[in-house]
Amino acid sequence: MLLIALAVLTLLSIIAVTFVALMRLEMKATENFRDRGRTHLLANSAESAVISMLRSRPFWDAHVVSSRTRSPWIYGIIGGDGETRVGGILDLKDADGDEASLGGTLSRGTYPGIGAGTPGEDRYRVKLIDTSAQIHLNGKQDTLADMLTNLGQALAGDDRYGINPLWTEPNESGKLLKGADIVQFRNRLPGGQFSSKSELAALIGSENLALISDFVTAHAWVNPYTQRSGAGREVNNRVGTGVQGAGGVIGTTGVSRNLPQDPRSQRVTGAAQLGGEGRSPININTAPEPVLIATLMGVGGRRAFPYMSINS
């Protein structure tokens, strides 16, 4: 009887474990179905929003000027002759940036009923940009200011742009700003963050905003599981003439106050402490060249820890 009871209990245990596993599987399937529905509804709502924008009054009232700054989601499709929108569609990937984008006044409508315009239709293209291909303006990492400064320099050195947008006036006039100025401006905003990147216009103007808007974002996914080293973060290192380790050890990270100038002679004692710091990843496959340059410029392993202030 004892063996029979043990066999029955074992069978019941197996059934119970199988039932629990199936319930977990069903719960996961339900979550996937819910997420799929949300994604589908979000995509449909975005499409409906764009259609609503295209049908709104600013696009068919002749006295309203639509520009790249006013309507950044609109791209004019240039015709095959490269000048008009009549006579064919020029693929956006084959068009020059100035031609493909709606950079000025929307030319007169070609659809029937507007003045003496030739019957036809206006065509528009909506531009979608992966936010993981842009620099997150609300990022909290201490390297954000350097990245924004590098972005301005990268755009200035690129033949396709040739202008550093981090000026207070158009065409590189007024005062040259640094990334730290943008971060300070952000910290003074409500909640200490940008609600929209269009708020940058108050600092750099609408013309410069139009240049930099494709490379920055105020809304990006943040990976909450990224870590950063705490070593050297708050250390003010001074390069001295004494022997290695002449200064005291700073904190618990073991960073010497007198690191020698020769990187081969630098020595760090103790273990670097890791701490959580959310980061917005940048997709190397979709990010444009200026963003990649801005992200990687200055990163190196020449010293004990990257981004460590040695001479300040």
Tab-separated table of C-alpha atoms in Angstrom:
chain	number	residue	atom	x	y	z
A	1	MET	CA	0.000	0.000	0.000
A	2	LEU	CA	2.848	2.378	0.824
A	3	LEU	CA	4.399	1.861	-2.603
A	4	ILE	CA	1.052	2.434	-4.299
A	5	ALA	CA	0.483	5.627	-2.310
A	6	LEU	CA	4.001	6.819	-3.187
A	7	ALA	CA	3.407	6.138	-6.884
A	8	VAL	CA	0.106	8.021	-6.796
A	9	LEU	CA	1.734	11.010	-5.066
A	10	THR	CA	4.560	10.996	-7.622
A	11	LEU	CA	2.063	10.960	-10.480
A	12	LEU	CA	0.073	13.784	-8.905
A	13	SER	CA	3.280	15.796	-8.431
A	14	ILE	CA	4.204	15.357	-12.093
A	15	ILE	CA	0.727	16.455	-13.153
A	16	ALA	CA	0.894	19.495	-10.862
A	17	VAL	CA	4.325	20.542	-12.163
A	18	THR	CA	3.155	20.116	-15.770
A	19	PHE	CA	0.034	22.154	-15.049
A	20	VAL	CA	2.084	24.999	-13.519
A	21	ALA	CA	4.461	25.002	-16.511
A	22	LEU	CA	1.514	25.139	-18.919
A	23	MET	CA	-0.059	28.009	-16.992
A	24	ARG	CA	3.202	29.974	-17.150
A	25	LEU	CA	3.407	29.293	-20.869
A	26	GLU	CA	-0.171	30.448	-21.362
A	27	MET	CA	0.503	33.595	-19.351
A	28	LYS	CA	3.525	34.392	-21.526
A	29	ALA	CA	1.512	33.758	-24.671
A	30	THR	CA	-1.183	36.111	-23.379
A	31	GLU	CA	1.412	38.808	-22.706
A	32	ASN	CA	2.830	38.396	-26.210
A	33	PHE	CA	-0.651	38.666	-27.705
A	34	ARG	CA	-1.315	41.807	-25.660
A	35	ASP	CA	1.986	43.389	-26.688
A	36	ARG	CA	1.321	42.564	-30.327
A	37	GLY	CA	-2.069	44.245	-30.100
A	38	ARG	CA	-0.591	47.343	-28.493
A	39	THR	CA	2.115	47.566	-31.153
A	40	HIS	CA	-0.455	47.190	-33.919
A	41	LEU	CA	-2.670	49.891	-32.417
A	42	LEU	CA	0.312	52.197	-31.936
A	43	ALA	CA	1.373	51.799	-35.566
A	44	ASN	CA	-2.176	52.439	-36.781
A	45	SER	CA	-2.529	55.502	-34.582
A	46	ALA	CA	0.761	56.915	-35.900
A	47	GLU	CA	-0.419	56.398	-39.480
A	48	SER	CA	-3.754	58.041	-38.685
A	49	ALA	CA	-1.967	60.968	-37.041
A	50	VAL	CA	0.148	61.573	-40.156
A	51	ILE	CA	-2.931	61.394	-42.402
A	52	SER	CA	-4.673	63.869	-40.129
A	53	MET	CA	-1.698	66.223	-40.321
A	54	LEU	CA	-1.632	66.034	-44.106
A	55	ARG	CA	-5.342	66.829	-44.258
A	56	SER	CA	-5.191	69.669	-41.762
A	57	ARG	CA	-5.704	73.290	-42.752
A	58	PRO	CA	-2.023	74.383	-42.786
A	59	PHE	CA	-1.485	72.121	-45.788
A	60	TRP	CA	-4.221	73.510	-47.977
A	61	ASP	CA	-4.535	77.101	-46.799
A	62	ALA	CA	-2.540	79.118	-49.311
A	63	HIS	CA	-1.574	81.829	-46.821
A	64	VAL	CA	0.108	79.383	-44.406
A	65	VAL	CA	3.787	78.685	-45.009
A	66	SER	CA	4.884	75.118	-44.342
A	67	SER	CA	8.591	74.779	-43.719
A	68	ARG	CA	11.032	72.163	-42.480
A	69	THR	CA	10.960	73.817	-39.062
A	70	ARG	CA	7.179	74.219	-38.905
A	71	SER	CA	6.396	70.802	-40.352
A	72	PRO	CA	9.444	68.570	-39.830
A	73	TRP	CA	7.559	65.369	-40.616
A	74	ILE	CA	6.920	66.377	-44.246
A	75	TYR	CA	9.240	65.753	-47.163
A	76	GLY	CA	8.464	67.183	-50.595
A	77	ILE	CA	8.923	64.705	-53.411
A	78	ILE	CA	10.826	66.374	-56.233
A	79	GLY	CA	9.985	65.541	-59.831
A	80	GLY	CA	12.301	63.727	-62.197
A	81	ASP	CA	13.700	67.016	-63.484
A	82	GLY	CA	15.023	67.797	-59.990
A	83	GLU	CA	13.113	71.078	-59.774
A	84	THR	CA	9.353	70.519	-59.733
A	85	ARG	CA	7.085	67.945	-58.213
A	86	VAL	CA	5.418	67.336	-61.574
A	87	GLY	CA	6.639	64.671	-63.959
A	88	GLY	CA	7.611	61.817	-61.721
A	89	ILE	CA	8.761	60.816	-58.246
A	90	LEU	CA	12.380	61.087	-57.205
A	91	ASP	CA	13.245	58.424	-54.665
A	92	LEU	CA	14.379	59.960	-51.404
A	93	LYS	CA	17.527	57.832	-51.230
A	94	ASP	CA	18.573	59.110	-54.674
A	95	ALA	CA	17.841	62.763	-53.906
A	96	ASP	CA	20.117	65.371	-52.439
A	97	GLY	CA	19.263	66.434	-48.925
A	98	ASP	CA	18.270	69.945	-49.981
A	99	GLU	CA	16.062	68.677	-52.779
A	100	ALA	CA	14.345	65.931	-50.831
A	101	SER	CA	13.514	67.965	-47.772
A	102	LEU	CA	10.893	70.631	-47.526
A	103	GLY	CA	13.362	73.356	-46.619
A	104	GLY	CA	11.407	76.444	-47.698
A	105	THR	CA	7.959	77.589	-48.694
A	106	LEU	CA	5.638	74.924	-50.013
A	107	SER	CA	5.198	75.777	-53.711
A	108	ARG	CA	1.725	76.391	-55.046
A	109	GLY	CA	-0.566	73.441	-55.120
A	110	THR	CA	-0.928	71.464	-58.335
A	111	TYR	CA	-4.273	69.935	-57.423
A	112	PRO	CA	-7.420	71.314	-59.126
A	113	GLY	CA	-9.096	74.456	-57.905
A	114	ILE	CA	-6.091	76.434	-56.661
A	115	GLY	CA	-5.432	79.489	-58.809
A	116	ALA	CA	-4.054	78.685	-62.228
A	117	GLY	CA	-2.240	75.590	-61.068
A	118	THR	CA	-1.986	72.660	-63.413
A	119	PRO	CA	-4.356	69.854	-62.440
A	120	GLY	CA	-2.490	67.089	-60.691
A	121	GLU	CA	-1.625	66.245	-57.147
A	122	ASP	CA	0.910	67.094	-54.467
A	123	ARG	CA	2.937	64.218	-53.104
A	124	TYR	CA	4.481	63.973	-49.685
A	125	ARG	CA	6.814	61.565	-48.007
A	126	VAL	CA	6.989	61.026	-44.280
A	127	LYS	CA	10.459	60.579	-42.810
A	128	LEU	CA	10.860	58.060	-39.989
A	129	ILE	CA	14.070	58.114	-37.956
A	130	ASP	CA	15.147	55.425	-35.519
A	131	THR	CA	15.620	57.224	-32.194
A	132	SER	CA	18.355	54.741	-31.334
A	133	ALA	CA	20.296	56.370	-34.185
A	134	GLN	CA	20.232	59.698	-32.341
A	135	ILE	CA	21.847	61.137	-29.224
A	136	HIS	CA	19.457	61.256	-26.288
A	137	LEU	CA	19.314	64.822	-24.978
A	138	ASN	CA	17.898	63.643	-21.648
A	139	GLY	CA	20.670	61.139	-21.021
A	140	LYS	CA	22.178	61.315	-17.539
A	141	GLN	CA	25.699	60.069	-18.306
A	142	ASP	CA	28.484	62.555	-17.640
A	143	THR	CA	29.823	62.127	-21.183
A	144	LEU	CA	26.708	63.623	-22.819
A	145	ALA	CA	28.137	67.151	-22.916
A	146	ASP	CA	31.267	65.943	-24.719
A	147	MET	CA	29.165	63.970	-27.192
A	148	LEU	CA	27.102	67.047	-28.085
A	149	THR	CA	30.234	69.156	-28.515
A	150	ASN	CA	31.695	66.439	-30.731
A	151	LEU	CA	28.473	66.325	-32.762
A	152	GLY	CA	28.775	70.009	-33.614
A	153	GLN	CA	32.369	69.533	-34.708
A	154	ALA	CA	31.485	66.438	-36.754
A	155	LEU	CA	28.736	68.305	-38.622
A	156	ALA	CA	31.074	71.221	-39.291
A	157	GLY	CA	33.690	68.878	-40.739
A	158	ASP	CA	31.202	66.991	-42.929
A	159	ASP	CA	30.952	68.233	-46.532
A	160	ARG	CA	27.235	67.464	-46.561
A	161	TYR	CA	26.557	69.972	-43.760
A	162	GLY	CA	29.637	72.121	-43.236
A	163	ILE	CA	28.150	74.105	-40.342
A	164	ASN	CA	28.400	73.710	-36.601
A	165	PRO	CA	24.826	74.195	-35.339
A	166	LEU	CA	25.926	74.915	-31.762
A	167	TRP	CA	25.832	78.686	-32.235
A	168	THR	CA	23.302	81.143	-30.876
A	169	GLU	CA	22.784	82.710	-34.329
A	170	PRO	CA	22.508	81.265	-37.865
A	171	ASN	CA	25.534	80.634	-40.085
A	172	GLU	CA	27.956	80.187	-37.183
A	173	SER	CA	27.392	83.647	-35.772
A	174	GLY	CA	26.746	84.871	-32.267
A	175	LYS	CA	28.222	82.789	-29.464
A	176	LEU	CA	29.719	79.330	-29.906
A	177	LEU	CA	28.185	76.920	-27.422
A	178	LYS	CA	29.414	73.653	-26.002
A	179	GLY	CA	27.554	70.551	-25.005
A	180	ALA	CA	27.797	71.617	-21.374
A	181	ASP	CA	25.700	74.700	-22.230
A	182	ILE	CA	22.951	72.461	-23.600
A	183	VAL	CA	23.037	70.265	-20.498
A	184	GLN	CA	22.841	73.336	-18.244
A	185	PHE	CA	19.934	74.657	-20.320
A	186	ARG	CA	18.192	71.276	-19.990
A	187	ASN	CA	18.654	71.231	-16.221
A	188	ARG	CA	16.814	74.560	-15.957
A	189	LEU	CA	13.771	73.231	-17.801
A	190	PRO	CA	10.729	71.888	-15.904
A	191	GLY	CA	11.627	68.483	-14.565
A	192	GLY	CA	15.239	68.951	-15.637
A	193	GLN	CA	14.694	67.459	-19.087
A	194	PHE	CA	13.532	68.252	-22.616
A	195	SER	CA	9.928	67.455	-23.367
A	196	SER	CA	10.699	68.075	-27.041
A	197	LYS	CA	13.909	68.774	-28.922
A	198	SER	CA	12.186	71.829	-30.400
A	199	GLU	CA	12.909	73.514	-27.059
A	200	LEU	CA	16.515	73.759	-28.254
A	201	ALA	CA	15.387	76.584	-30.548
A	202	ALA	CA	15.347	78.905	-27.531
A	203	LEU	CA	19.092	78.320	-27.191
A	204	ILE	CA	20.429	77.879	-30.735
A	205	GLY	CA	17.626	79.274	-32.895
A	206	SER	CA	15.292	77.582	-35.355
A	207	GLU	CA	17.828	77.510	-38.231
A	208	ASN	CA	20.433	75.657	-36.193
A	209	LEU	CA	17.742	73.408	-34.755
A	210	ALA	CA	16.815	72.332	-38.279
A	211	LEU	CA	20.445	71.275	-38.831
A	212	ILE	CA	20.825	69.256	-35.646
A	213	SER	CA	17.301	67.886	-35.254
A	214	ASP	CA	17.961	64.681	-37.216
A	215	PHE	CA	20.829	63.744	-34.900
A	216	VAL	CA	19.317	64.282	-31.441
A	217	THR	CA	16.143	63.171	-29.703
A	218	ALA	CA	14.295	63.950	-26.504
A	219	HIS	CA	12.599	60.546	-26.426
A	220	ALA	CA	14.628	57.352	-26.499
A	221	TRP	CA	14.495	53.943	-24.900
A	222	VAL	CA	16.700	53.737	-21.826
A	223	ASN	CA	18.367	50.459	-20.895
A	224	PRO	CA	18.043	50.324	-17.091
A	225	TYR	CA	20.590	47.524	-16.717
A	226	THR	CA	23.731	49.284	-17.979
A	227	GLN	CA	26.597	49.784	-15.556
A	228	ARG	CA	29.447	52.232	-15.273
A	229	SER	CA	32.673	52.184	-13.340
A	230	GLY	CA	32.792	54.471	-10.338
A	231	ALA	CA	36.567	54.575	-10.464
A	232	GLY	CA	37.983	57.988	-11.148
A	233	ARG	CA	34.570	59.617	-11.439
A	234	GLU	CA	35.027	62.228	-8.733
A	235	VAL	CA	38.828	62.260	-8.680
A	236	ASN	CA	40.688	65.469	-9.531
A	237	ASN	CA	44.007	64.003	-10.624
A	238	ARG	CA	47.119	66.180	-10.815
A	239	VAL	CA	50.154	65.055	-12.750
A	240	GLY	CA	53.163	65.611	-10.492
A	241	THR	CA	56.884	65.102	-10.711
A	242	GLY	CA	57.159	62.648	-7.871
A	243	VAL	CA	57.390	58.906	-8.068
A	244	GLN	CA	54.377	56.750	-8.685
A	245	GLY	CA	51.947	56.677	-5.782
A	246	ALA	CA	53.381	59.830	-4.202
A	247	GLY	CA	49.891	61.110	-3.580
A	248	GLY	CA	47.310	59.532	-1.372
A	249	VAL	CA	44.895	56.887	-2.595
A	250	ILE	CA	41.523	58.481	-3.327
A	251	GLY	CA	38.409	56.881	-1.957
A	252	THR	CA	37.848	53.168	-2.313
A	253	THR	CA	38.602	53.002	-6.000
A	254	GLY	CA	42.353	53.234	-5.499
A	255	VAL	CA	43.083	55.935	-8.091
A	256	SER	CA	46.468	57.539	-7.458
A	257	ARG	CA	46.409	61.323	-7.209
A	258	ASN	CA	49.740	61.567	-9.069
A	259	LEU	CA	49.350	59.380	-12.119
A	260	PRO	CA	52.524	59.483	-14.227
A	261	GLN	CA	52.196	60.897	-17.739
A	262	ASP	CA	53.483	57.708	-19.333
A	263	PRO	CA	50.408	55.431	-19.602
A	264	ARG	CA	52.666	52.361	-19.364
A	265	SER	CA	53.649	53.438	-15.867
A	266	GLN	CA	50.160	54.069	-14.573
A	267	ARG	CA	49.062	51.728	-11.846
A	268	VAL	CA	45.722	51.483	-10.077
A	269	THR	CA	45.233	49.683	-6.785
A	270	GLY	CA	42.043	48.199	-5.507
A	271	ALA	CA	38.936	47.184	-7.395
A	272	ALA	CA	36.795	49.517	-9.480
A	273	GLN	CA	33.248	49.759	-8.184
A	274	LEU	CA	30.348	49.393	-10.598
A	275	GLY	CA	27.117	51.298	-10.279
A	276	GLY	CA	23.906	51.323	-12.252
A	277	GLU	CA	23.423	54.090	-14.809
A	278	GLY	CA	20.677	53.921	-17.437
A	279	ARG	CA	21.893	54.506	-20.975
A	280	SER	CA	20.146	54.965	-24.310
A	281	PRO	CA	21.981	52.679	-26.743
A	282	ILE	CA	22.957	53.960	-30.176
A	283	ASN	CA	22.373	51.538	-33.028
A	284	ILE	CA	25.610	51.318	-35.003
A	285	ASN	CA	23.689	49.986	-38.030
A	286	THR	CA	21.278	52.925	-38.327
A	287	ALA	CA	23.170	55.842	-36.781
A	288	PRO	CA	24.541	58.397	-39.274
A	289	GLU	CA	28.243	59.055	-39.457
A	290	PRO	CA	28.186	62.323	-37.419
A	291	VAL	CA	26.477	60.531	-34.515
A	292	LEU	CA	29.015	57.717	-34.546
A	293	ILE	CA	31.869	60.233	-34.631
A	294	ALA	CA	30.354	62.202	-31.757
A	295	THR	CA	29.874	59.052	-29.695
A	296	LEU	CA	33.326	57.569	-30.196
A	297	MET	CA	35.475	60.698	-30.418
A	298	GLY	CA	37.893	60.892	-27.515
A	299	VAL	CA	37.207	57.392	-26.224
A	300	GLY	CA	40.410	55.500	-25.548
A	301	GLY	CA	42.324	53.400	-23.099
A	302	ARG	CA	45.387	55.582	-22.854
A	303	ARG	CA	44.921	56.098	-19.121
A	304	ALA	CA	43.718	54.095	-16.196
A	305	PHE	CA	40.084	55.008	-16.839
A	306	PRO	CA	38.424	56.740	-19.822
A	307	TYR	CA	37.077	60.291	-19.408
A	308	MET	CA	39.234	60.887	-16.332
A	309	SER	CA	40.235	64.503	-15.839
A	310	ILE	CA	43.992	64.468	-15.456
A	311	ASN	CA	45.105	68.083	-15.550
A	312	SER	CA	42.129	70.002	-14.181
